[in-house]
Short mmCIF file of C-alpha atoms in Angstrom, two decimals:
data_model
loop_
_atom_site.label_atom_id
_atom_site.label_comp_id
_atom_site.label_asym_id
_atom_site.label_seq_id
_atom_site.Cartn_x
_atom_site.Cartn_y
_atom_site.Cartn_z
CA SER A 1079 0.00 0.00 0.00
CA ALA A 1080 1.06 3.58 -0.58
CA VAL A 1081 1.47 6.17 2.14
CA ILE A 1082 0.06 9.52 1.12
CA SER A 1083 0.86 12.73 2.94
CA GLN A 1084 -1.09 15.90 2.42
CA LYS A 1085 -0.20 19.40 3.50
CA PRO A 1086 -1.75 21.38 5.02
CA SER A 1087 -3.97 19.10 7.04
CA ARG A 1088 -6.25 22.03 7.72
CA ASP A 1089 -6.32 25.75 7.15
CA ILE A 1090 -8.54 28.73 7.59
CA CYS A 1091 -8.45 31.06 4.63
CA GLN A 1092 -9.83 34.44 3.74
CA ARG A 1093 -12.22 34.96 0.88
CA GLY A 1094 -10.47 35.83 -2.36
CA THR A 1095 -7.18 34.18 -1.52
CA SER A 1096 -5.68 31.03 -3.00
CA LEU A 1097 -4.22 27.99 -1.29
CA THR A 1098 -2.07 25.21 -2.64
CA ILE A 1099 -2.42 21.70 -1.26
CA GLN A 1100 0.48 19.33 -1.61
CA CYS A 1101 0.25 15.57 -1.99
CA GLN A 1102 3.34 13.42 -1.51
CA VAL A 1103 3.34 9.67 -2.10
CA ASP A 1104 6.01 7.33 -0.77
CA SER A 1105 6.19 5.38 -4.03
CA GLN A 1106 5.86 6.10 -7.72
CA VAL A 1107 2.29 6.00 -8.92
CA THR A 1108 0.86 6.38 -12.35
CA MET A 1109 -2.50 7.88 -11.63
CA MET A 1110 -3.51 10.41 -9.00
CA PHE A 1111 -6.91 11.84 -8.36
CA TRP A 1112 -8.16 14.84 -6.48
CA TYR A 1113 -11.53 14.69 -4.74
CA ARG A 1114 -13.60 17.20 -2.85
CA GLN A 1115 -15.80 16.29 0.08
CA GLN A 1116 -18.10 19.08 1.13
CA PRO A 1117 -19.37 19.02 4.73
CA GLY A 1118 -21.51 15.96 5.34
CA GLN A 1119 -21.39 15.00 1.68
CA SER A 1120 -19.91 12.32 -0.50
CA LEU A 1121 -16.71 12.51 -2.50
CA THR A 1122 -16.74 14.29 -5.83
CA LEU A 1123 -13.94 13.81 -8.33
CA ILE A 1124 -12.29 17.07 -9.30
CA ALA A 1125 -9.67 15.85 -11.73
CA THR A 1126 -7.28 13.11 -12.75
CA ALA A 1127 -3.61 14.05 -12.61
CA ASN A 1128 -1.17 11.96 -14.59
CA GLN A 1129 2.50 12.77 -14.82
CA GLY A 1130 3.55 14.31 -18.09
CA SER A 1131 0.12 15.42 -19.18
CA GLU A 1132 -2.43 18.06 -18.38
CA ALA A 1133 -4.91 17.23 -15.68
CA THR A 1134 -8.32 16.08 -16.84
CA TYR A 1135 -11.14 17.90 -15.11
CA GLU A 1136 -14.62 16.64 -14.37
CA SER A 1137 -17.75 18.51 -15.26
CA GLY A 1138 -18.18 21.51 -13.01
CA PHE A 1139 -14.48 21.95 -12.29
CA VAL A 1140 -12.17 24.17 -14.33
CA ILE A 1141 -8.45 24.66 -14.47
CA ASP A 1142 -8.60 28.36 -13.65
CA LYS A 1143 -10.28 27.59 -10.34
CA PHE A 1144 -8.42 24.37 -9.50
CA PRO A 1145 -5.03 24.35 -11.21
CA ILE A 1146 -3.17 21.09 -10.71
CA SER A 1147 0.46 20.22 -11.15
CA ARG A 1148 2.01 16.76 -11.41
CA PRO A 1149 5.74 17.28 -11.84
CA ASN A 1150 6.75 13.67 -11.09
CA LEU A 1151 5.41 10.26 -10.15
CA THR A 1152 5.34 10.93 -6.40
CA PHE A 1153 4.00 14.46 -6.07
CA SER A 1154 1.06 16.63 -7.03
CA THR A 1155 -0.46 19.93 -6.01
CA LEU A 1156 -3.97 21.28 -6.16
CA THR A 1157 -4.58 25.00 -5.87
CA VAL A 1158 -7.95 26.36 -4.87
CA SER A 1159 -8.04 29.84 -6.38
CA ASN A 1160 -9.98 32.91 -5.42
CA MET A 1161 -11.68 31.08 -2.62
CA SER A 1162 -15.20 31.67 -1.42
CA PRO A 1163 -17.03 30.12 1.55
CA GLU A 1164 -18.52 27.56 -0.87
CA ASP A 1165 -15.03 26.14 -1.28
CA SER A 1166 -14.94 25.08 2.36
CA SER A 1167 -14.40 21.36 2.05
CA ILE A 1168 -12.04 18.51 2.61
CA TYR A 1169 -9.78 18.02 -0.39
CA LEU A 1170 -8.47 14.52 -0.80
CA CYS A 1171 -5.58 13.24 -2.82
CA SER A 1172 -5.80 9.62 -3.92
CA VAL A 1173 -3.70 7.23 -5.92
CA LEU A 1174 -4.53 4.15 -7.88
CA ALA A 1175 -3.37 1.07 -6.00
CA GLY A 1176 -2.83 -0.92 -9.17
CA LEU A 1177 -4.02 -1.21 -12.72
CA ASP A 1178 -5.31 -4.69 -11.96
CA THR A 1179 -7.26 -3.71 -8.86
CA GLY A 1180 -8.69 -0.26 -9.43
CA GLU A 1181 -8.88 0.55 -5.74
CA LEU A 1182 -7.74 3.87 -4.40
CA PHE A 1183 -5.56 4.83 -1.50
CA PHE A 1184 -6.39 8.15 0.09
CA GLY A 1185 -4.48 10.77 1.94
CA GLU A 1186 -5.85 12.10 5.20
CA GLY A 1187 -7.29 15.09 3.44
CA SER A 1188 -6.89 18.83 3.74
CA ARG A 1189 -9.74 20.54 5.53
CA LEU A 1190 -10.20 24.08 4.28
CA THR A 1191 -12.45 26.64 5.88
CA VAL A 1192 -13.01 29.86 3.96
CA LEU A 1193 -14.27 32.85 5.87
CA ALA B 1316 -23.52 7.25 -17.22
CA GLN B 1317 -22.44 5.66 -14.01
CA LYS B 1318 -24.34 6.04 -10.79
CA VAL B 1319 -24.20 4.66 -7.27
CA THR B 1320 -27.20 4.86 -4.99
CA GLN B 1321 -27.09 4.35 -1.26
CA ALA B 1322 -30.65 4.91 -0.23
CA GLN B 1323 -29.99 4.65 3.49
CA THR B 1324 -28.74 7.97 4.76
CA GLU B 1325 -28.37 6.95 8.40
CA ILE B 1326 -28.77 3.71 10.28
CA SER B 1327 -28.74 3.36 14.03
CA VAL B 1328 -28.36 -0.02 15.70
CA VAL B 1329 -27.55 -1.36 19.11
CA GLU B 1330 -24.31 -3.20 19.59
CA LYS B 1331 -24.37 -6.87 18.55
CA GLU B 1332 -27.15 -6.31 16.05
CA ASP B 1333 -26.57 -7.27 12.44
CA VAL B 1334 -26.88 -4.48 9.89
CA THR B 1335 -26.96 -4.42 6.11
CA LEU B 1336 -25.96 -1.43 4.05
CA ASP B 1337 -27.51 -1.31 0.60
CA CYS B 1338 -25.83 -0.26 -2.62
CA VAL B 1339 -27.33 -0.17 -6.09
CA TYR B 1340 -25.29 0.81 -9.11
CA GLU B 1341 -25.81 1.73 -12.74
CA THR B 1342 -23.27 1.33 -15.49
CA ARG B 1343 -23.12 0.50 -19.17
CA ASP B 1344 -19.62 -0.92 -18.87
CA THR B 1345 -19.22 -4.67 -19.13
CA THR B 1346 -16.08 -4.52 -17.02
CA TYR B 1347 -16.20 -2.56 -13.80
CA TYR B 1348 -15.14 -2.62 -10.18
CA LEU B 1349 -17.21 -2.14 -7.07
CA PHE B 1350 -15.83 -1.05 -3.73
CA TRP B 1351 -16.76 -0.31 -0.17
CA TYR B 1352 -14.85 2.28 1.82
CA LYS B 1353 -15.17 3.21 5.47
CA GLN B 1354 -14.74 6.75 6.76
CA PRO B 1355 -14.52 6.78 10.56
CA PRO B 1356 -14.89 9.99 12.54
CA SER B 1357 -11.17 10.62 12.11
CA GLY B 1358 -11.93 11.25 8.43
CA GLU B 1359 -9.47 8.98 6.66
CA LEU B 1360 -10.97 6.72 4.02
CA VAL B 1361 -10.26 3.04 4.48
CA PHE B 1362 -10.62 0.53 1.66
CA LEU B 1363 -12.68 -2.52 2.69
CA ILE B 1364 -13.48 -4.65 -0.35
CA ARG B 1365 -13.26 -4.81 -4.11
CA ARG B 1366 -15.27 -6.86 -6.54
CA ASN B 1367 -14.90 -6.93 -10.29
CA SER B 1368 -17.81 -7.47 -12.59
CA PHE B 1369 -16.78 -11.01 -13.43
CA ASP B 1370 -16.64 -12.20 -9.87
CA GLU B 1371 -20.02 -12.62 -8.25
CA GLN B 1372 -18.72 -14.69 -5.40
CA ASN B 1373 -19.82 -13.41 -2.07
CA GLU B 1374 -17.10 -12.74 0.43
CA ILE B 1375 -16.82 -12.93 4.15
CA SER B 1376 -14.08 -11.32 6.19
CA GLY B 1377 -14.57 -11.70 9.89
CA ARG B 1378 -17.76 -9.88 10.82
CA TYR B 1379 -18.05 -8.33 7.37
CA SER B 1380 -19.71 -9.91 4.37
CA TRP B 1381 -20.60 -8.69 0.93
CA ASN B 1382 -23.33 -9.82 -1.45
CA PHE B 1383 -22.80 -8.94 -5.12
CA GLN B 1384 -25.72 -9.60 -7.46
CA LYS B 1385 -25.39 -8.46 -11.06
CA SER B 1386 -29.01 -9.39 -11.77
CA THR B 1387 -30.19 -6.66 -9.43
CA SER B 1388 -27.11 -4.40 -9.80
CA SER B 1389 -26.57 -4.52 -6.08
CA PHE B 1390 -23.52 -4.82 -3.86
CA ASN B 1391 -24.72 -4.97 -0.28
CA PHE B 1392 -22.57 -4.98 2.82
CA THR B 1393 -23.49 -6.74 6.06
CA ILE B 1394 -21.86 -6.27 9.43
CA THR B 1395 -22.60 -9.10 11.82
CA ALA B 1396 -22.65 -8.49 15.56
CA SER B 1397 -21.94 -4.79 15.15
CA GLN B 1398 -19.59 -3.00 17.50
CA VAL B 1399 -19.27 0.63 18.53
CA VAL B 1400 -16.06 0.84 16.51
CA ASP B 1401 -18.09 0.16 13.38
CA SER B 1402 -19.64 3.61 13.71
CA ALA B 1403 -18.61 5.43 10.56
CA VAL B 1404 -19.78 6.57 7.17
CA TYR B 1405 -19.66 3.79 4.61
CA PHE B 1406 -19.33 4.56 0.92
CA CYS B 1407 -20.08 2.27 -1.96
CA ALA B 1408 -18.11 3.15 -5.10
CA LEU B 1409 -17.90 2.18 -8.77
CA SER B 1410 -15.03 2.34 -11.23
CA GLY B 1411 -15.02 1.59 -14.93
CA GLY B 1412 -11.48 0.34 -14.71
CA TRP B 1413 -9.06 0.98 -17.55
CA ALA B 1414 -11.79 1.85 -20.03
CA GLY B 1415 -13.08 4.53 -17.70
CA GLY B 1416 -9.70 5.96 -16.83
CA PHE B 1417 -10.06 4.40 -13.39
CA LYS B 1418 -12.32 7.22 -12.35
CA THR B 1419 -14.22 6.20 -9.25
CA ILE B 1420 -17.60 7.59 -8.34
CA PHE B 1421 -18.98 7.35 -4.86
CA GLY B 1422 -22.44 6.91 -3.47
CA ALA B 1423 -23.83 9.41 -1.02
CA GLY B 1424 -22.73 7.28 1.90
CA THR B 1425 -24.56 5.66 4.80
CA ARG B 1426 -23.80 6.89 8.28
CA LEU B 1427 -23.88 4.02 10.75
CA PHE B 1428 -24.33 4.63 14.46
CA VAL B 1429 -23.71 1.70 16.72
CA LYS B 1430 -24.83 2.32 20.27
CA ALA B 1431 -23.45 0.49 23.25
#
């Protein structure tokens, strides 16, 4: 299994600012995914981040609002830009455990509160 | 389009009761994966079980068991003799595998309360 570390674990941000969340994996992984979990809700996929290519965003999420970088096989960042209170959520980094299994390993999440 | 429905929003049981969490899915893919994840109050998601579309065998792991029925598009999860530590939100999830870019969609979750 992969160990996934996310930073920050939590933060309180002011409206209009941007915050970058880092995701570090202890092994090389092909596919990484970013999810959002709004308070009391399920997980919603934001984008797929593969090394060497642009992130692929799901409907309702755009690169200007959630720019993603994937510089290598162990690291990715998600930026939440121009934040509003509606962006208050837990943001989760996940990695594919294996191409033959399809299961995901998750980081502990980054809990953002926007005032 | 893929969809996962967990109709039970919250379930409350008394310790040692058996409880079944329902999951119904929709997909047009012939190859897909189904999962259950647990999210305890600490927040971290824990993988519990995976089933691929070609494997309808039910599985038992300790107090946990899973019933996969393609005929009814269901993948239900039963906890036998529930314990307080089972209190968590449980998510059923669906992935289209390679063909779907391994994107995983999650059901709304069922919050389980187990009272002592």
